[in-house]
Tab-separated table of C-alpha atoms in Angstrom:
chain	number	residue	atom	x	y	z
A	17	UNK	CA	41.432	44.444	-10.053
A	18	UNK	CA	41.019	43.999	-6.233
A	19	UNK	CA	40.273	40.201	-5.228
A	20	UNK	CA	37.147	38.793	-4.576
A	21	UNK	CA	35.999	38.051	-1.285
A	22	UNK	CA	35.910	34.342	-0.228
A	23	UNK	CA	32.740	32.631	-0.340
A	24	UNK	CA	31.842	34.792	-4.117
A	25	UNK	CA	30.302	33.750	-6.676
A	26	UNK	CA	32.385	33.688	-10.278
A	27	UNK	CA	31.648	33.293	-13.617
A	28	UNK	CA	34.127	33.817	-16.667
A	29	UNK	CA	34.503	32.751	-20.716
A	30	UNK	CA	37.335	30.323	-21.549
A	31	UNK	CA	39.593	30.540	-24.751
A	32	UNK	CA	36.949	28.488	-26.359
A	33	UNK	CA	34.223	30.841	-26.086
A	34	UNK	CA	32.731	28.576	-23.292
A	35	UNK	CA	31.495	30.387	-20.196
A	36	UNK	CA	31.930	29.325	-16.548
A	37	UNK	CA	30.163	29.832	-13.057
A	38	UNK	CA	31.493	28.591	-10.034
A	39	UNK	CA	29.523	29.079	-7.094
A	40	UNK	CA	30.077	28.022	-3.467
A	41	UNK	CA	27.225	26.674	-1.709
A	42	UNK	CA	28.669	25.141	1.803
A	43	UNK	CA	31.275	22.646	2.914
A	44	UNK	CA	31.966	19.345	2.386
A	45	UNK	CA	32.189	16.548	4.909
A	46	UNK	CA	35.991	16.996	4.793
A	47	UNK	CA	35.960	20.409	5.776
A	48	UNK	CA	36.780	21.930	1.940
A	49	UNK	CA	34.672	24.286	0.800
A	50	UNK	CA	31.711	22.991	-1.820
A	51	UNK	CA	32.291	24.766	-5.053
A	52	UNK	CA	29.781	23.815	-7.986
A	53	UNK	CA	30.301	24.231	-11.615
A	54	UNK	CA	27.639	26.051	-14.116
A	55	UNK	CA	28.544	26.320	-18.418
A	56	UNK	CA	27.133	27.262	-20.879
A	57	UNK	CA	27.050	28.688	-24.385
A	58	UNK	CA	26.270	32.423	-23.332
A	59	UNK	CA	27.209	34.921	-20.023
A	60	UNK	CA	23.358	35.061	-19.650
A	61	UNK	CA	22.791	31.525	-19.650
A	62	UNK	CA	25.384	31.226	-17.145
A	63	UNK	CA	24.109	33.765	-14.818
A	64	UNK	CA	20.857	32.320	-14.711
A	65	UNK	CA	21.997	29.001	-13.961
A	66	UNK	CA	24.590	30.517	-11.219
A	67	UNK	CA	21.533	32.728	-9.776
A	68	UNK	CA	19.700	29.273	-9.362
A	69	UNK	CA	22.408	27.438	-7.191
A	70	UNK	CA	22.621	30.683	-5.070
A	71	UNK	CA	18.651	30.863	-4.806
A	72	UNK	CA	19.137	26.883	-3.471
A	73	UNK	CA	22.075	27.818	-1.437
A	74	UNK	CA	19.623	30.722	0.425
A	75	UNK	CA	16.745	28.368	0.598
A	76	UNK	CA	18.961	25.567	1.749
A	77	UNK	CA	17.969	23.120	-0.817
A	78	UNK	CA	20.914	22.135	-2.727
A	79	UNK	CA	21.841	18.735	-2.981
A	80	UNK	CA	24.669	16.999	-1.845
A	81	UNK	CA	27.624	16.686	-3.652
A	82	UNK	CA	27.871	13.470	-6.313
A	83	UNK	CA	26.694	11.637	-8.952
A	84	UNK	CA	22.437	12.112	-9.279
A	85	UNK	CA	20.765	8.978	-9.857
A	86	UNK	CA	18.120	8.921	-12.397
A	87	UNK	CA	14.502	8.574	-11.725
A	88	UNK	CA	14.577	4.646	-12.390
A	89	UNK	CA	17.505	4.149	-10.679
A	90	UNK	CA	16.171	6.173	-7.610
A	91	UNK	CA	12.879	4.569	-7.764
A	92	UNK	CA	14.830	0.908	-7.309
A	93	UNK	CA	17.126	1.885	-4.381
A	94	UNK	CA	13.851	3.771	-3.045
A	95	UNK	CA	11.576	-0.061	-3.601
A	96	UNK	CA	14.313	-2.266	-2.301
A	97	UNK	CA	15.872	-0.421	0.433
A	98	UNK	CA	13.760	2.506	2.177
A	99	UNK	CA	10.308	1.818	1.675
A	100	UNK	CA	10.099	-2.002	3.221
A	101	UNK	CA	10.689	-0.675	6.795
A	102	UNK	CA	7.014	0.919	6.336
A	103	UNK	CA	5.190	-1.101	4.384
A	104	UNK	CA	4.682	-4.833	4.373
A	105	UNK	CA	6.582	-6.980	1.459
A	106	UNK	CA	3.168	-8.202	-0.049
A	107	UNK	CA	2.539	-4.193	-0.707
A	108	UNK	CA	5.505	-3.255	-1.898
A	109	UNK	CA	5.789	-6.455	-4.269
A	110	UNK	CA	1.933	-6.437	-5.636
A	111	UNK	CA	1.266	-2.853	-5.275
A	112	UNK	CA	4.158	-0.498	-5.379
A	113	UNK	CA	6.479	-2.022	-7.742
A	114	UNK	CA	3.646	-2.929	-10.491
A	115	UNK	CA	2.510	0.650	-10.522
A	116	UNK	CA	6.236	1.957	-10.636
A	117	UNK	CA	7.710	-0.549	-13.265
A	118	UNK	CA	4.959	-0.401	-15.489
A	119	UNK	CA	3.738	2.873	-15.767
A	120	UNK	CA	6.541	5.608	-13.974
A	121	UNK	CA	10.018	4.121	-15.172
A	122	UNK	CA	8.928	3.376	-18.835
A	123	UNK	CA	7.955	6.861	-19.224
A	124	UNK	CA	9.971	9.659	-16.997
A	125	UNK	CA	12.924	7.014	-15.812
A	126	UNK	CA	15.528	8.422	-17.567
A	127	UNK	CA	15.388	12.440	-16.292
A	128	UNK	CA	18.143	12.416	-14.032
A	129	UNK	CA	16.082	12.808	-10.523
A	130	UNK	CA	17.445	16.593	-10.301
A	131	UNK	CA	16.455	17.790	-13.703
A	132	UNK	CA	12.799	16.156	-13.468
A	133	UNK	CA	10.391	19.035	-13.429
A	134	UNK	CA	6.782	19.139	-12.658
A	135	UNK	CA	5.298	19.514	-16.178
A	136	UNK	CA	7.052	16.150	-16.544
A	137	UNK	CA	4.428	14.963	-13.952
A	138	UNK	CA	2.082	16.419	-15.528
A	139	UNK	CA	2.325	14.559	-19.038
A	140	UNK	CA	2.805	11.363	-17.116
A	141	UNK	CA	-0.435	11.510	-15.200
A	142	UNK	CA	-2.065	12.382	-18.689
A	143	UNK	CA	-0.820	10.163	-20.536
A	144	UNK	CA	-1.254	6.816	-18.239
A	145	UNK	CA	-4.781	8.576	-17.366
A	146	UNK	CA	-5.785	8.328	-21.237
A	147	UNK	CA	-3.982	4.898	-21.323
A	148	UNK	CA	-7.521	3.704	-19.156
A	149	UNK	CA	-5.547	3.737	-15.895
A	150	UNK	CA	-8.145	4.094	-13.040
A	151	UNK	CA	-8.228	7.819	-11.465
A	152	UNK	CA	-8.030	6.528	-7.766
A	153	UNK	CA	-4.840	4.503	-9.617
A	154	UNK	CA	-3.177	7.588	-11.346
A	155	UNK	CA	-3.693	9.301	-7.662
A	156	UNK	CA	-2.128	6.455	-6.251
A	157	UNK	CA	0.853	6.762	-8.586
A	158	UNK	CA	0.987	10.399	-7.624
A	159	UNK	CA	1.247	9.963	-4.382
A	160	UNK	CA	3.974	7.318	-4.686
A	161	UNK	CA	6.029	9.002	-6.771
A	162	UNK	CA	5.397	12.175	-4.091
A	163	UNK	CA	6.378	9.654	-1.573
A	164	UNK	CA	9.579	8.435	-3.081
A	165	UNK	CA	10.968	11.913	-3.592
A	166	UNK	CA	10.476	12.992	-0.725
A	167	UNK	CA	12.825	10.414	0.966
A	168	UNK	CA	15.638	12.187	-2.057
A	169	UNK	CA	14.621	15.596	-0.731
A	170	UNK	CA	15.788	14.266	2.954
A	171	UNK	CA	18.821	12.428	2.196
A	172	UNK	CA	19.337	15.930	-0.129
A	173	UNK	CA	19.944	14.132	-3.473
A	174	UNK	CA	17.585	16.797	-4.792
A	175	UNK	CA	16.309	20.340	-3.119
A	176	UNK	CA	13.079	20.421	-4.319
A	177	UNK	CA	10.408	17.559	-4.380
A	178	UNK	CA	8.294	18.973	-7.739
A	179	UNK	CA	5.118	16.651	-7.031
A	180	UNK	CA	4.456	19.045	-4.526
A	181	UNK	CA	4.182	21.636	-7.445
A	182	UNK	CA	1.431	19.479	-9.106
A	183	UNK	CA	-1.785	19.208	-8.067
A	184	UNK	CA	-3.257	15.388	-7.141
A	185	UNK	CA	-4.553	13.982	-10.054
A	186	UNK	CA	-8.498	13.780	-9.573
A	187	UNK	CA	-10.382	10.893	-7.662
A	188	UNK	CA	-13.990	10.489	-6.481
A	189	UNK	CA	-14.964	7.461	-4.363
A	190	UNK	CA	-16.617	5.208	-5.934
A	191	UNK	CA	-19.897	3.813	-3.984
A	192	UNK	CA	-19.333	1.113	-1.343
A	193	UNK	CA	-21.189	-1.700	-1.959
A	194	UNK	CA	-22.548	-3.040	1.091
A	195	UNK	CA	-24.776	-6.719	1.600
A	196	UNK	CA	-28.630	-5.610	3.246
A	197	UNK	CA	-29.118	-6.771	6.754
A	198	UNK	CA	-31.521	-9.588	5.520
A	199	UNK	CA	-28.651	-10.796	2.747
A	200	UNK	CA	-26.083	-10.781	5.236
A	201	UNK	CA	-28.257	-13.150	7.399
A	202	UNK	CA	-28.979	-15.093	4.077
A	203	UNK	CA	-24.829	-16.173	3.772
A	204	UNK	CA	-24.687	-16.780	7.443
A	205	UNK	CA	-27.340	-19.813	6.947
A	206	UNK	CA	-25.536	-20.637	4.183
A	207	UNK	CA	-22.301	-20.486	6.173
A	208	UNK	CA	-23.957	-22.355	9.208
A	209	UNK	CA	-24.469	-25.691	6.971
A	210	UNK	CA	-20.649	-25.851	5.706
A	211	UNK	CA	-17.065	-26.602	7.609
A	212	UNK	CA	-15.484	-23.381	9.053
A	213	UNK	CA	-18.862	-21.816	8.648
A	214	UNK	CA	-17.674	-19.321	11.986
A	215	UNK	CA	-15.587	-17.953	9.541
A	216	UNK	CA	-18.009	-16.118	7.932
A	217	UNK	CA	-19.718	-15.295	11.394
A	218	UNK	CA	-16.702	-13.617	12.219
A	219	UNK	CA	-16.318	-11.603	9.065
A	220	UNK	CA	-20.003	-10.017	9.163
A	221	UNK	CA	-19.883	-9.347	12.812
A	222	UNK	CA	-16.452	-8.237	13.347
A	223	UNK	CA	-15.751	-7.044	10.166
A	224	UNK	CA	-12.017	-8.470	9.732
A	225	UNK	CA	-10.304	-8.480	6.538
A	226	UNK	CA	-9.529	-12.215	4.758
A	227	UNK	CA	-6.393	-12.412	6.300
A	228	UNK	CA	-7.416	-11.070	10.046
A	229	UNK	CA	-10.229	-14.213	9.636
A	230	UNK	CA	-7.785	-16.804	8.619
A	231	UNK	CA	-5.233	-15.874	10.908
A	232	UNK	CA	-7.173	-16.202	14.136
A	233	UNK	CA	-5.355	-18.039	16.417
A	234	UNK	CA	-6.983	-19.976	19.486
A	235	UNK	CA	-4.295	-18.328	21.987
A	236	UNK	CA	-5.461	-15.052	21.230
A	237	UNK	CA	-9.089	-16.098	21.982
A	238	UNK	CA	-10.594	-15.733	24.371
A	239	UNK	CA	-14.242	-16.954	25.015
A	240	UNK	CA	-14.895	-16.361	28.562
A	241	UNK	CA	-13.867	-12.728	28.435
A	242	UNK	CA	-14.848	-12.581	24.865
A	243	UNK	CA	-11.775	-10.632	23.419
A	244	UNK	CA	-9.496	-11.392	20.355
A	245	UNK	CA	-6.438	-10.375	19.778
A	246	UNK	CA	-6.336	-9.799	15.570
A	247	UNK	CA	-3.177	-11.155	13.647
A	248	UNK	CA	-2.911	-11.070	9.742
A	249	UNK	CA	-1.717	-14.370	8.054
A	250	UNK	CA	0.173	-13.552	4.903
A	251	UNK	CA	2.161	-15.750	2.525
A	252	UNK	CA	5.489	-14.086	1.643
A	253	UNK	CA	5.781	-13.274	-1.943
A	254	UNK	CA	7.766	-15.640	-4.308
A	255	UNK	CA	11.528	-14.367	-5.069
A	256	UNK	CA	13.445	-15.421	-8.089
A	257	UNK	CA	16.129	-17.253	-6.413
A	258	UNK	CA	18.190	-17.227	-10.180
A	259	UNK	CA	20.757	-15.251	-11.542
A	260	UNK	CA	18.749	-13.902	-14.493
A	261	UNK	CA	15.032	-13.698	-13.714
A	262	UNK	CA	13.879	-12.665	-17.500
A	263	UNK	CA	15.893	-15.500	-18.827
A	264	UNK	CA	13.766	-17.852	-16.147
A	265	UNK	CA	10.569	-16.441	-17.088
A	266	UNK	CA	11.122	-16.321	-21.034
A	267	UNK	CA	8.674	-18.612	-21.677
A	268	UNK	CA	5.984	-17.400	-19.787
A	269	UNK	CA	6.956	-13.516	-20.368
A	270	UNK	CA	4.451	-11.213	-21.313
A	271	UNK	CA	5.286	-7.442	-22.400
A	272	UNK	CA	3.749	-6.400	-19.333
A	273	UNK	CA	5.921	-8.215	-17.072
A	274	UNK	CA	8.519	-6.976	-15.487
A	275	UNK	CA	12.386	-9.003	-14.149
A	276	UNK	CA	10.909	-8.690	-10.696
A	277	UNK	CA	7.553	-10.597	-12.140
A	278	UNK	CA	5.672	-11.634	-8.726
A	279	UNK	CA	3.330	-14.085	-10.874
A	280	UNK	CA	5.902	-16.059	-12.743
A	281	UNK	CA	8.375	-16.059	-10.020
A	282	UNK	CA	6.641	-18.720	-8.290
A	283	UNK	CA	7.732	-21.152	-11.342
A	284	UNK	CA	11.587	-20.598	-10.760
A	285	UNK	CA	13.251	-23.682	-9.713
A	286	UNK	CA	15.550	-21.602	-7.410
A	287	UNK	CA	12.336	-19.556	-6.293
A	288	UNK	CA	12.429	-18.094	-2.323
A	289	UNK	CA	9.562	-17.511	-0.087
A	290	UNK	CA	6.173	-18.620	-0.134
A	291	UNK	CA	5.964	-19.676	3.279
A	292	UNK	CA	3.174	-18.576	5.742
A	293	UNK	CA	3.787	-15.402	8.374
A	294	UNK	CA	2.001	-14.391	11.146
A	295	UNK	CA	1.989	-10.734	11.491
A	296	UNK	CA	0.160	-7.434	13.091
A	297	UNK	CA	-2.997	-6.208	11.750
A	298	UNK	CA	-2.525	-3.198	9.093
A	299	UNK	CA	-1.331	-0.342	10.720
A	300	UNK	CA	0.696	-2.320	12.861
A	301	UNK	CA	-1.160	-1.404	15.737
A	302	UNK	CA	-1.907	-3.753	18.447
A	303	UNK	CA	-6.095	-4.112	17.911
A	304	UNK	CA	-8.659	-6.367	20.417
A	305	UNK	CA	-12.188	-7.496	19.287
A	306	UNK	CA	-15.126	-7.835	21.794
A	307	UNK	CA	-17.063	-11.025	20.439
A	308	UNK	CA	-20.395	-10.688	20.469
A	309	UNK	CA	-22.351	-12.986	22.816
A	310	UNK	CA	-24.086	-14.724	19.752
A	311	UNK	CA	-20.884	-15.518	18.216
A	312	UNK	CA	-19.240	-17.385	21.075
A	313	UNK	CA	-21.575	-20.721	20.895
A	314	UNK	CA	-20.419	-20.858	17.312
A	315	UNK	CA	-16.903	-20.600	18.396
A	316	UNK	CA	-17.034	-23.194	20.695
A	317	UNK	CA	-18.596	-25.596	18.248
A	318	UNK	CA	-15.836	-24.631	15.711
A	319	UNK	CA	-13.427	-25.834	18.384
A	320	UNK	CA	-15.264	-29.230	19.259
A	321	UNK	CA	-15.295	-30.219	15.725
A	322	UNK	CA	-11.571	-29.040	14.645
A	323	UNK	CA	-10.686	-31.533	17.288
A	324	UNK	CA	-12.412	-34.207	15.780
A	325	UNK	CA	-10.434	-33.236	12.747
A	326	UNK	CA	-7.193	-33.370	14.692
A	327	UNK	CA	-8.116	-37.016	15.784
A	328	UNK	CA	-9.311	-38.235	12.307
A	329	UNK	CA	-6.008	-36.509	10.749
A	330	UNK	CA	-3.774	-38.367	13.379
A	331	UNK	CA	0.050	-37.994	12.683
A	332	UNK	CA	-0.894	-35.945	9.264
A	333	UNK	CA	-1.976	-32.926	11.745
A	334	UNK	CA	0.139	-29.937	12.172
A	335	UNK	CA	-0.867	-27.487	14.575
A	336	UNK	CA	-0.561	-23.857	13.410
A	337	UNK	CA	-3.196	-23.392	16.121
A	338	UNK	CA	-5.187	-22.039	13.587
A	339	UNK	CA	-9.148	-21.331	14.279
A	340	UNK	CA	-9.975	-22.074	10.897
A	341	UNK	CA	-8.034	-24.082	8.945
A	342	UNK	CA	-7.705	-26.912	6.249
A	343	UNK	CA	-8.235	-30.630	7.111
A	344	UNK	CA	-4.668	-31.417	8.860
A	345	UNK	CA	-4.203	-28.052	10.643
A	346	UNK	CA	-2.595	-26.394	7.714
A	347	UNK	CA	-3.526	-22.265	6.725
A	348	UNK	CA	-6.776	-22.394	4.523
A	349	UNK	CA	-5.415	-20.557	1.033
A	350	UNK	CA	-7.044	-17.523	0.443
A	351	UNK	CA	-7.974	-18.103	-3.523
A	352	UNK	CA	-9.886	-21.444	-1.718
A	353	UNK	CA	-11.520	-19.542	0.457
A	354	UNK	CA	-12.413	-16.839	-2.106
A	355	UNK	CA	-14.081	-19.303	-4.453
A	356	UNK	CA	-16.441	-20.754	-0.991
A	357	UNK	CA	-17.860	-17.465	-0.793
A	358	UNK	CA	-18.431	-16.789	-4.580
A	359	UNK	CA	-20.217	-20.655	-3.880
A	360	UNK	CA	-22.631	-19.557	-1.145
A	361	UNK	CA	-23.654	-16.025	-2.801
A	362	UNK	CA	-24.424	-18.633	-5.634
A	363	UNK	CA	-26.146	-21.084	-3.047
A	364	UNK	CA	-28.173	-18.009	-0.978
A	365	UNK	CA	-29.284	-15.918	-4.639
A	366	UNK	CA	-26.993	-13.484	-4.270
A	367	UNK	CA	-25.610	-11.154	-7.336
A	368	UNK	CA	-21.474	-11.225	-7.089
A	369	UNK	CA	-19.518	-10.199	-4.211
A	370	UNK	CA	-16.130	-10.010	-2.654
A	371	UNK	CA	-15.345	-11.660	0.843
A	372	UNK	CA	-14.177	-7.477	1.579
A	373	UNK	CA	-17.745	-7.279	1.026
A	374	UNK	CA	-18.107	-8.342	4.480
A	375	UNK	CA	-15.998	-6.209	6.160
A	376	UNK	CA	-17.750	-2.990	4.652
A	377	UNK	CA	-21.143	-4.611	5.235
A	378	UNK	CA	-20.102	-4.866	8.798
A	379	UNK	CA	-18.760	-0.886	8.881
A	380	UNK	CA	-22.383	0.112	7.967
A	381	UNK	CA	-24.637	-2.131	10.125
A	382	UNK	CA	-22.970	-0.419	13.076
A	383	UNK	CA	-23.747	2.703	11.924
A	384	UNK	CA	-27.511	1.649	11.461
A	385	UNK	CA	-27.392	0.737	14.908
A	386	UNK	CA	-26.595	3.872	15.870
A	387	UNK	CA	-22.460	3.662	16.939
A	388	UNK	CA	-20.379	6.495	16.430
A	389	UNK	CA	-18.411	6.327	13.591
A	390	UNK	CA	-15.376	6.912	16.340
A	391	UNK	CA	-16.006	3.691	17.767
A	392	UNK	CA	-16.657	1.725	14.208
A	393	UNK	CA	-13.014	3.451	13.761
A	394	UNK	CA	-11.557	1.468	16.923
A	395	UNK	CA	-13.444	-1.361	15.743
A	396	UNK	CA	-12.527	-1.896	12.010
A	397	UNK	CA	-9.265	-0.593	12.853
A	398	UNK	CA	-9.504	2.206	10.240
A	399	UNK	CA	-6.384	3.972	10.313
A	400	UNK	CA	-8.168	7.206	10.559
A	401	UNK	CA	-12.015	8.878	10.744
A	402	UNK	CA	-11.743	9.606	6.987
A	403	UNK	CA	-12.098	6.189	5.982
A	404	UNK	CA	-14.666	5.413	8.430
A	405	UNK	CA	-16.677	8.367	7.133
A	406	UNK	CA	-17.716	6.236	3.894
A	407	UNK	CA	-19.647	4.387	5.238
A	408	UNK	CA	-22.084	7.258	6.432
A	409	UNK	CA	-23.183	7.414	3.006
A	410	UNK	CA	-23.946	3.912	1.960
A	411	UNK	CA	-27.504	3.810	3.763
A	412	UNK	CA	-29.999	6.913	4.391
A	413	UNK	CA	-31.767	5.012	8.009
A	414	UNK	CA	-29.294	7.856	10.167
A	415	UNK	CA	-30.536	10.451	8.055
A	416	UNK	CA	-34.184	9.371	8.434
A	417	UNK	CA	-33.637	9.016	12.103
A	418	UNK	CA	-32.446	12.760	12.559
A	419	UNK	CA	-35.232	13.751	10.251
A	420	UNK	CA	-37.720	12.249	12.786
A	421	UNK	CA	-36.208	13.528	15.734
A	422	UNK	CA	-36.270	16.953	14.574
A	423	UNK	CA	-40.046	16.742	13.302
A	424	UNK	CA	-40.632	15.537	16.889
A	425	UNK	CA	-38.587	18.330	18.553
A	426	UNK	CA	-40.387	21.243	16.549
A	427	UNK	CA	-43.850	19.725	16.219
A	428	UNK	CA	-44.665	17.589	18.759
């Protein structure tokens, strides 16, 4: 028979009985052409599998040559090694990992990462979904998972990224919940009679998140101008520092924890981290405040009496050059500051709150006002318009207001 061409597919039966496809899909980084190897049981399970890598080779989707991790392992170098240079450590360690250890790698982590397919997906987001995970949570996941093999499809470990076969899992907003204008004034005259009580000035009328308030930093105020310069001031997550983190937290192991356990890692005597970071708001994006002209007396008193505190503190002062902080300079810790404002919803009558609470009570006072919701964007440093478009909803005074202007313009 005349030879094949070079570059042709091939598939033959062994003495065995065994069939073979060989297929050629490219070149390897030493110049030798990439031949990959198809068997099976039958000629037409062969075929099919040899049509397949020639489909990928077409479509340009087959993966490099060597050994395919499996979805756990993937998921591990994807957690430690490509995700921190875009998100911060605090979400990878609270957020991402939790949702991957606990409810991805138990169930689909040991497909190898090429041979996961999307109906696989689509049992997982069932069955953690009727496990009483929360929908905007199993969309999370989703989109995690999405994200993570994507970076495979790109580093071609895998040709095809099946999440985006399978449609997002589900999710309606919840309601934001929002203090009234007259509550909100409430907690500031609660604020006004406690130490630090700015704090809480700054959260309603600015609308920064816990960590933008605590992190203020009297360099990056400015009170003549009236412009800050927001910071975030985060506490690195603790680190097992030990050789065996599940034999460090056996005592205190619960079948939900995982080895990389960021609760109980505090509690290892080799632990790592902890320690207090100053860093760019979320986004990353450098973001200025204008401070209102209200807010600037209050300012100033908040610097007259921290240095009183600074005097009265003496050698036990260290200067973080924190606007709000604990009696000898030090960062106020956020559960502390947590449990103050639980105490003056208590003190003002309030029902239960969050400090966030603030932030989105802030979002829709502008838009009562009557700012666009571009500007309430800029202001809240929303990453995009989508997320300032929530707000719209939470109060019906805009839609009254363009009710009565169009009464007026037809009728008056």
């Amino acid at each position: 028979m005349p030879r094949k061409a070079n570059g042709r597919s091939s598939i033959y039966q062994d003495a065995n009985g065994v069939w073979h496809g060989w297929v050629t899909v490219g070149v390897k980084a030493d110049g030798k052409p990439d031949r990959r190897h198809r068997r099976g049981r039958t000629q037409k399970e062969v075929t099919k599998k040899v049509e397949e890598l020639e489909r990928q080779r077409v479509e340009g989707t087959v993966a490099d040559a060597g050994k395919i991790p499996t979805v756990a392992e993937w998921i591990e170098t994807w957690l430690s090694d490509i995700a921190p240079r875009t998100a911060s450590e605090s979400t990878i360690e609270s957020v991402y990992r939790p949702r991957m250890e606990i409810w991805v790698i138990p169930r689909i982590g040991r497909h190898r990462l090429d041979r996961l397919r999307a109906d696989h997906l689509d049992a997982l987001y069932t069955e953690i979904a009727d496990a009483g995970l929360a929908s905007k949570s199993v969309l999370m996941v989703h989109q995690q998972v999405s994200r993570c093999l994507k970076m495979a499809v790109r580093r071609r470990i895998i040709g095809v990224n099946v999440a985006t076969l399978v449609d997002a899992p589900k999710h309606r907003d919840v309601e934001i919940e929002a203090f009234a204008q007259e509550e909100a004034k409430a907690i500031l005259q609660e604020s006004a009679k406690r130490r630090n009580g700015a704090r809480w000035s700054v959260a309603f009328a600015l609308g920064y998140r816990q960590s933008e308030a605590l992190g203020m930093r009297w360099s990056y105020v400015d009170l003549e101008k009236r412009r800050i310069r927001v910071w975030q001031l985060k506490r690195r997550r603790f680190k097992h520092g030990c050789a065996d983190p599940r034999e460090c937290i056996k005592n205190r192991h619960r079948d939900s924890c995982t080895a990389h356990c960021i609760n109980h890692a505090r509690y290892c005597p080799e632990r790592q981290g902890g320690d207090w970071v100053f860093r760019p708001p979320k986004g990353g994006k450098t973001r200025w405040s204008v401070i209102p002209e209200e807010l600037v007396p209050q300012l100033k008193a908040q610097r007259v009496a921290q240095a009183a505190e600074r005097l009265a503190a003496g050698d036990r002062w260290e200067d973080w050059d924190l606007v709000f902080a604990g009696p000898t300079g030090r960062p106020i810790n956020p559960a502390r500051d947590w449990a103050e404002f639980k105490e003056m919803l208590a003190a003002a009558g309030l029902p239960d709150a969050r400090p966030h609470d603030a932030r989105h009570t802030a979002a829709t006072l502008l838009l009562e006002q009557g700012v666009d919701v571009s500007v309430v964007q800029e202001i809240l440093g929303h990453a995009s318009l989508a997320v300032t478009k929530r707000y719209a909803h939470v109060t019906n005074k805009l839609t009254e207001a363009a009710a009565a202007k169009m009464g007026k313009a037809l009728w008056a």
